[in-house]
Amino acid sequence: MPKRYALKAVLFFVSTLLICTETVLAQEATPQKPNIVLLFIDDWGWSGTPVAMDDDMANSRMPVLRMPNVERLAKEGMKFTHAYASPQCSPSRVCVQTGQSSPRNGFTVYMNSRGSEYYDESKAYQHFPVVPCVSDEAIDPDAVTIPEALKKLGYVSAHIGKWHMRGDPGDEGYVLHDGDTNNNPGNTLPENAKQRLPEDLTDPKLMFSVTEKAIGFMEEQAKAGKPFYLQISHYAMHEGRECLPSTRKKYTDHASVQAYYKKFGKTEETVNRKQDPAVWLGMGEDLDGRIGAVLDRIRELGIEDNTYVIMVADNGYRHSFLPGLTQPLHAAKWWVWQGGIRVPMIVKGPSIKPNSVFHGNVVNYDFLPTFVDWAGGDPKTLKNIDGVSLASFMAGKAPDSGFLNRNLYFHYPHYRSSMPHSAVVSGQHKLLHFYERPEVPMLFDLSQDVGEVHNIAEKNSSEHKKLFKQMMAYFEEVGARIPKPNPKFDPTAYQQSNDYEKRVRWGPFDGDRPLEDDEKVER
């Protein structure tokens, strides 16, 4: 080879090597976008995990239940003591996807509106005090969802498990999903299995197959080197209890479970599966194993240091199946009392201090802007949302008074087992408004009264008026549906309706209310 060609070859090799080296160094200098995994748990109360959501409140955790992986998640991440959601699962899921409150997105309950745009004229409520409202039935086509927002930032998104928002998840940007699923797929047992768990049950609540599919997606994206968003929406802990028979056996001899059997004249052989506390506890332990499988695979794939994991429930719940078990929060799912909207939430990931606690109010519609922030986008570019990014707070920044005292809105203009009512949480204060009884103002100081026992509206009328005015102005601004007085109201017919006693018991009150048998605020 002539010298001049050899020299050119050497120069070409050296320049190519320099370019490759510069490219590698540039890639190393550019932070890789983090992965995001959302573990979305169904019907799990604030006090339903073995992790105390308030370290100063003994009954803010579930005794007996063994969930070492959830405890591990809390030790490795941040616990949120004041996390909120919607009072029912479907509205909560829409809030998560859109970053919008339920009043704004209009999806306030899962129902068939039967062609009505505003009022629910069902015969079941024709003699009730107010005419309730219908709800949107799907995600607004104009709303920007999590996968749509993250796709612009280079992400691939999957949604595995329960959808329950109607429509096609693929239309919202999910490349892998299970379709328009509701509660039914998670109820894997036939009707004749009400009494006993089949001995050959291997995939209770589909939690094993859901997890396997989710892990497969993570493996594909990790191999491709692509950042991903993965939402694992479990069918557990929804009623229709299911667990591995071997896991149930771990709990049947526990003293609390035996006390339940004795109280109701049952044994582990005769108790109905759907009322068996050992099955609920077993379901929780099996779920924990699947959470652990996800955490373990993230570590094995070498992406743990660059992956956020969020565990949160879709709505509040009342777990009162063990004798002596007390509830720190009032009411349950379907209500905007704390028992219906306060949920467990734990997050771990890059820059989140292990075993840390955040005490400010956060809500499920904060997730979308937070995820965009983590992905390197600007949450301020998201239009018509109500949530704010929590990323800086998780990284250690102290929240200012504007964040700590922002208004969080909750709206349930329907009947079902509850009644039309709304709420706003603002810092330590919470206002409730019941459309049947507008003459009863409701205000609580949650810093002193987490159980919502003492109505302080009369003594704090200016604060009540301010929050009520702000809430109704917000509802008008976003076009929320508001119930109206019913000219056909029949008190006798109403008193004979199903759940009337519960509506009276969990409705509005003046002054103080008596604690229920299973309620106690333990400080």
PDB file of N, CA and C in Angstrom, residues 435-489:
ATOM      1  N   TYR A 435     -75.871  18.104  49.508  1.00  0.00           N
ATOM      2  CA  TYR A 435     -76.891  18.822  48.740  1.00  0.00           C
ATOM      3  C   TYR A 435     -78.296  18.596  49.284  1.00  0.00           C
ATOM      4  N   GLU A 436     -78.505  17.512  50.032  1.00  0.00           N
ATOM      5  CA  GLU A 436     -79.795  17.293  50.688  1.00  0.00           C
ATOM      6  C   GLU A 436     -80.013  18.260  51.852  1.00  0.00           C
ATOM      7  N   ARG A 437     -78.919  18.633  52.506  1.00  0.00           N
ATOM      8  CA  ARG A 437     -79.004  19.442  53.720  1.00  0.00           C
ATOM      9  C   ARG A 437     -78.091  20.672  53.608  1.00  0.00           C
ATOM     10  N   PRO A 438     -78.352  21.570  52.682  1.00  0.00           N
ATOM     11  CA  PRO A 438     -77.471  22.735  52.502  1.00  0.00           C
ATOM     12  C   PRO A 438     -77.474  23.673  53.704  1.00  0.00           C
ATOM     13  N   GLU A 439     -78.464  23.514  54.571  1.00  0.00           N
ATOM     14  CA  GLU A 439     -78.548  24.398  55.741  1.00  0.00           C
ATOM     15  C   GLU A 439     -77.599  23.963  56.861  1.00  0.00           C
ATOM     16  N   VAL A 440     -76.925  22.800  56.696  1.00  0.00           N
ATOM     17  CA  VAL A 440     -75.995  22.317  57.722  1.00  0.00           C
ATOM     18  C   VAL A 440     -74.563  22.533  57.222  1.00  0.00           C
ATOM     19  N   PRO A 441     -73.897  23.596  57.654  1.00  0.00           N
ATOM     20  CA  PRO A 441     -72.506  23.817  57.226  1.00  0.00           C
ATOM     21  C   PRO A 441     -71.590  22.818  57.914  1.00  0.00           C
ATOM     22  N   MET A 442     -70.566  22.337  57.176  1.00  0.00           N
ATOM     23  CA  MET A 442     -69.656  21.327  57.719  1.00  0.00           C
ATOM     24  C   MET A 442     -68.217  21.789  57.510  1.00  0.00           C
ATOM     25  N   LEU A 443     -67.443  21.829  58.598  1.00  0.00           N
ATOM     26  CA  LEU A 443     -66.034  22.211  58.537  1.00  0.00           C
ATOM     27  C   LEU A 443     -65.275  21.453  59.619  1.00  0.00           C
ATOM     28  N   PHE A 444     -64.081  20.965  59.274  1.00  0.00           N
ATOM     29  CA  PHE A 444     -63.278  20.195  60.219  1.00  0.00           C
ATOM     30  C   PHE A 444     -61.823  20.651  60.180  1.00  0.00           C
ATOM     31  N   ASP A 445     -61.161  20.552  61.316  1.00  0.00           N
ATOM     32  CA  ASP A 445     -59.730  20.798  61.415  1.00  0.00           C
ATOM     33  C   ASP A 445     -59.039  19.441  61.475  1.00  0.00           C
ATOM     34  N   LEU A 446     -58.526  18.984  60.330  1.00  0.00           N
ATOM     35  CA  LEU A 446     -57.963  17.643  60.248  1.00  0.00           C
ATOM     36  C   LEU A 446     -56.680  17.488  61.048  1.00  0.00           C
ATOM     37  N   SER A 447     -56.018  18.580  61.373  1.00  0.00           N
ATOM     38  CA  SER A 447     -54.801  18.485  62.175  1.00  0.00           C
ATOM     39  C   SER A 447     -55.116  18.077  63.610  1.00  0.00           C
ATOM     40  N   GLN A 448     -56.332  18.359  64.052  1.00  0.00           N
ATOM     41  CA  GLN A 448     -56.749  18.020  65.405  1.00  0.00           C
ATOM     42  C   GLN A 448     -57.831  16.942  65.435  1.00  0.00           C
ATOM     43  N   ASP A 449     -58.441  16.686  64.279  1.00  0.00           N
ATOM     44  CA  ASP A 449     -59.648  15.853  64.245  1.00  0.00           C
ATOM     45  C   ASP A 449     -59.654  15.002  62.980  1.00  0.00           C
ATOM     46  N   VAL A 450     -58.728  14.043  62.895  1.00  0.00           N
ATOM     47  CA  VAL A 450     -58.612  13.220  61.695  1.00  0.00           C
ATOM     48  C   VAL A 450     -59.864  12.383  61.474  1.00  0.00           C
ATOM     49  N   GLY A 451     -60.598  12.078  62.559  1.00  0.00           N
ATOM     50  CA  GLY A 451     -61.803  11.262  62.433  1.00  0.00           C
ATOM     51  C   GLY A 451     -63.044  12.028  62.041  1.00  0.00           C
ATOM     52  N   GLU A 452     -62.922  13.362  61.832  1.00  0.00           N
ATOM     53  CA  GLU A 452     -64.056  14.203  61.451  1.00  0.00           C
ATOM     54  C   GLU A 452     -65.237  14.012  62.411  1.00  0.00           C
ATOM     55  N   VAL A 453     -64.937  14.233  63.663  1.00  0.00           N
ATOM     56  CA  VAL A 453     -65.921  14.066  64.726  1.00  0.00           C
ATOM     57  C   VAL A 453     -66.533  15.402  65.137  1.00  0.00           C
ATOM     58  N   HIS A 454     -65.733  16.477  65.093  1.00  0.00           N
ATOM     59  CA  HIS A 454     -66.152  17.771  65.630  1.00  0.00           C
ATOM     60  C   HIS A 454     -66.367  18.774  64.491  1.00  0.00           C
ATOM     61  N   ASN A 455     -67.617  19.084  64.227  1.00  0.00           N
ATOM     62  CA  ASN A 455     -67.963  20.060  63.190  1.00  0.00           C
ATOM     63  C   ASN A 455     -67.765  21.467  63.762  1.00  0.00           C
ATOM     64  N   ILE A 456     -66.769  22.189  63.236  1.00  0.00           N
ATOM     65  CA  ILE A 456     -66.425  23.508  63.781  1.00  0.00           C
ATOM     66  C   ILE A 456     -66.929  24.646  62.903  1.00  0.00           C
ATOM     67  N   ALA A 457     -67.863  24.361  61.990  1.00  0.00           N
ATOM     68  CA  ALA A 457     -68.330  25.389  61.052  1.00  0.00           C
ATOM     69  C   ALA A 457     -68.971  26.574  61.771  1.00  0.00           C
ATOM     70  N   GLU A 458     -69.755  26.302  62.807  1.00  0.00           N
ATOM     71  CA  GLU A 458     -70.460  27.382  63.499  1.00  0.00           C
ATOM     72  C   GLU A 458     -69.480  28.343  64.167  1.00  0.00           C
ATOM     73  N   LYS A 459     -68.398  27.800  64.712  1.00  0.00           N
ATOM     74  CA  LYS A 459     -67.416  28.635  65.384  1.00  0.00           C
ATOM     75  C   LYS A 459     -66.406  29.256  64.419  1.00  0.00           C
ATOM     76  N   ASN A 460     -66.386  28.787  63.199  1.00  0.00           N
ATOM     77  CA  ASN A 460     -65.448  29.284  62.191  1.00  0.00           C
ATOM     78  C   ASN A 460     -66.202  29.610  60.909  1.00  0.00           C
ATOM     79  N   SER A 461     -67.225  30.410  61.044  1.00  0.00           N
ATOM     80  CA  SER A 461     -68.112  30.693  59.914  1.00  0.00           C
ATOM     81  C   SER A 461     -67.401  31.388  58.766  1.00  0.00           C
ATOM     82  N   SER A 462     -66.438  32.253  59.058  1.00  0.00           N
ATOM     83  CA  SER A 462     -65.747  32.971  57.984  1.00  0.00           C
ATOM     84  C   SER A 462     -64.913  32.016  57.142  1.00  0.00           C
ATOM     85  N   GLU A 463     -64.239  31.059  57.789  1.00  0.00           N
ATOM     86  CA  GLU A 463     -63.452  30.065  57.049  1.00  0.00           C
ATOM     87  C   GLU A 463     -64.371  29.181  56.214  1.00  0.00           C
ATOM     88  N   HIS A 464     -65.508  28.796  56.794  1.00  0.00           N
ATOM     89  CA  HIS A 464     -66.458  27.982  56.041  1.00  0.00           C
ATOM     90  C   HIS A 464     -66.982  28.730  54.830  1.00  0.00           C
ATOM     91  N   LYS A 465     -67.371  29.968  55.019  1.00  0.00           N
ATOM     92  CA  LYS A 465     -67.904  30.759  53.899  1.00  0.00           C
ATOM     93  C   LYS A 465     -66.866  30.942  52.806  1.00  0.00           C
ATOM     94  N   LYS A 466     -65.617  31.169  53.205  1.00  0.00           N
ATOM     95  CA  LYS A 466     -64.548  31.362  52.224  1.00  0.00           C
ATOM     96  C   LYS A 466     -64.347  30.106  51.384  1.00  0.00           C
ATOM     97  N   LEU A 467     -64.227  28.944  52.042  1.00  0.00           N
ATOM     98  CA  LEU A 467     -63.987  27.702  51.313  1.00  0.00           C
ATOM     99  C   LEU A 467     -65.194  27.297  50.476  1.00  0.00           C
ATOM    100  N   PHE A 468     -66.396  27.516  51.003  1.00  0.00           N
ATOM    101  CA  PHE A 468     -67.592  27.166  50.233  1.00  0.00           C
ATOM    102  C   PHE A 468     -67.686  28.034  48.973  1.00  0.00           C
ATOM    103  N   LYS A 469     -67.403  29.301  49.120  1.00  0.00           N
ATOM    104  CA  LYS A 469     -67.432  30.205  47.971  1.00  0.00           C
ATOM    105  C   LYS A 469     -66.391  29.797  46.932  1.00  0.00           C
ATOM    106  N   GLN A 470     -65.187  29.447  47.388  1.00  0.00           N
ATOM    107  CA  GLN A 470     -64.133  29.018  46.465  1.00  0.00           C
ATOM    108  C   GLN A 470     -64.515  27.721  45.761  1.00  0.00           C
ATOM    109  N   MET A 471     -65.110  26.788  46.501  1.00  0.00           N
ATOM    110  CA  MET A 471     -65.490  25.506  45.912  1.00  0.00           C
ATOM    111  C   MET A 471     -66.560  25.679  44.844  1.00  0.00           C
ATOM    112  N   MET A 472     -67.600  26.440  45.144  1.00  0.00           N
ATOM    113  CA  MET A 472     -68.680  26.597  44.180  1.00  0.00           C
ATOM    114  C   MET A 472     -68.221  27.412  42.962  1.00  0.00           C
ATOM    115  N   ALA A 473     -67.311  28.366  43.180  1.00  0.00           N
ATOM    116  CA  ALA A 473     -66.765  29.131  42.047  1.00  0.00           C
ATOM    117  C   ALA A 473     -65.931  28.220  41.152  1.00  0.00           C
ATOM    118  N   TYR A 474     -65.181  27.324  41.772  1.00  0.00           N
ATOM    119  CA  TYR A 474     -64.390  26.366  40.992  1.00  0.00           C
ATOM    120  C   TYR A 474     -65.299  25.434  40.208  1.00  0.00           C
ATOM    121  N   PHE A 475     -66.352  24.923  40.846  1.00  0.00           N
ATOM    122  CA  PHE A 475     -67.285  24.038  40.151  1.00  0.00           C
ATOM    123  C   PHE A 475     -67.899  24.729  38.938  1.00  0.00           C
ATOM    124  N   GLU A 476     -68.241  25.995  39.100  1.00  0.00           N
ATOM    125  CA  GLU A 476     -68.811  26.744  37.976  1.00  0.00           C
ATOM    126  C   GLU A 476     -67.770  26.931  36.878  1.00  0.00           C
ATOM    127  N   GLU A 477     -66.538  27.210  37.267  1.00  0.00           N
ATOM    128  CA  GLU A 477     -65.470  27.433  36.294  1.00  0.00           C
ATOM    129  C   GLU A 477     -65.221  26.211  35.421  1.00  0.00           C
ATOM    130  N   VAL A 478     -65.223  25.018  36.037  1.00  0.00           N
ATOM    131  CA  VAL A 478     -64.897  23.796  35.287  1.00  0.00           C
ATOM    132  C   VAL A 478     -66.134  23.098  34.742  1.00  0.00           C
ATOM    133  N   GLY A 479     -67.325  23.630  35.006  1.00  0.00           N
ATOM    134  CA  GLY A 479     -68.549  23.043  34.470  1.00  0.00           C
ATOM    135  C   GLY A 479     -68.993  21.785  35.183  1.00  0.00           C
ATOM    136  N   ALA A 480     -68.749  21.689  36.478  1.00  0.00           N
ATOM    137  CA  ALA A 480     -69.177  20.511  37.235  1.00  0.00           C
ATOM    138  C   ALA A 480     -70.699  20.430  37.300  1.00  0.00           C
ATOM    139  N   ARG A 481     -71.228  19.220  37.260  1.00  0.00           N
ATOM    140  CA  ARG A 481     -72.660  19.013  37.395  1.00  0.00           C
ATOM    141  C   ARG A 481     -73.064  19.142  38.864  1.00  0.00           C
ATOM    142  N   ILE A 482     -74.150  19.860  39.124  1.00  0.00           N
ATOM    143  CA  ILE A 482     -74.607  20.103  40.490  1.00  0.00           C
ATOM    144  C   ILE A 482     -76.039  19.592  40.644  1.00  0.00           C
ATOM    145  N   PRO A 483     -76.335  18.797  41.670  1.00  0.00           N
ATOM    146  CA  PRO A 483     -77.712  18.323  41.903  1.00  0.00           C
ATOM    147  C   PRO A 483     -78.666  19.489  42.159  1.00  0.00           C
ATOM    148  N   LYS A 484     -79.970  19.219  41.985  1.00  0.00           N
ATOM    149  CA  LYS A 484     -80.981  20.249  42.229  1.00  0.00           C
ATOM    150  C   LYS A 484     -82.064  19.695  43.151  1.00  0.00           C
ATOM    151  N   PRO A 485     -82.772  20.562  43.867  1.00  0.00           N
ATOM    152  CA  PRO A 485     -83.886  20.089  44.707  1.00  0.00           C
ATOM    153  C   PRO A 485     -84.921  19.341  43.875  1.00  0.00           C
ATOM    154  N   ASN A 486     -85.482  18.305  44.451  1.00  0.00           N
ATOM    155  CA  ASN A 486     -86.442  17.463  43.747  1.00  0.00           C
ATOM    156  C   ASN A 486     -87.873  17.879  44.109  1.00  0.00           C
ATOM    157  N   PRO A 487     -88.638  18.407  43.159  1.00  0.00           N
ATOM    158  CA  PRO A 487     -90.022  18.809  43.466  1.00  0.00           C
ATOM    159  C   PRO A 487     -90.930  17.630  43.790  1.00  0.00           C
ATOM    160  N   LYS A 488     -90.469  16.398  43.462  1.00  0.00           N
ATOM    161  CA  LYS A 488     -91.264  15.194  43.732  1.00  0.00           C
ATOM    162  C   LYS A 488     -90.818  14.485  45.018  1.00  0.00           C
ATOM    163  N   PHE A 489     -90.045  15.166  45.829  1.00  0.00           N
ATOM    164  CA  PHE A 489     -89.527  14.549  47.059  1.00  0.00           C
ATOM    165  C   PHE A 489     -90.660  14.028  47.940  1.00  0.00           C
TER     166      PHE A 489
END
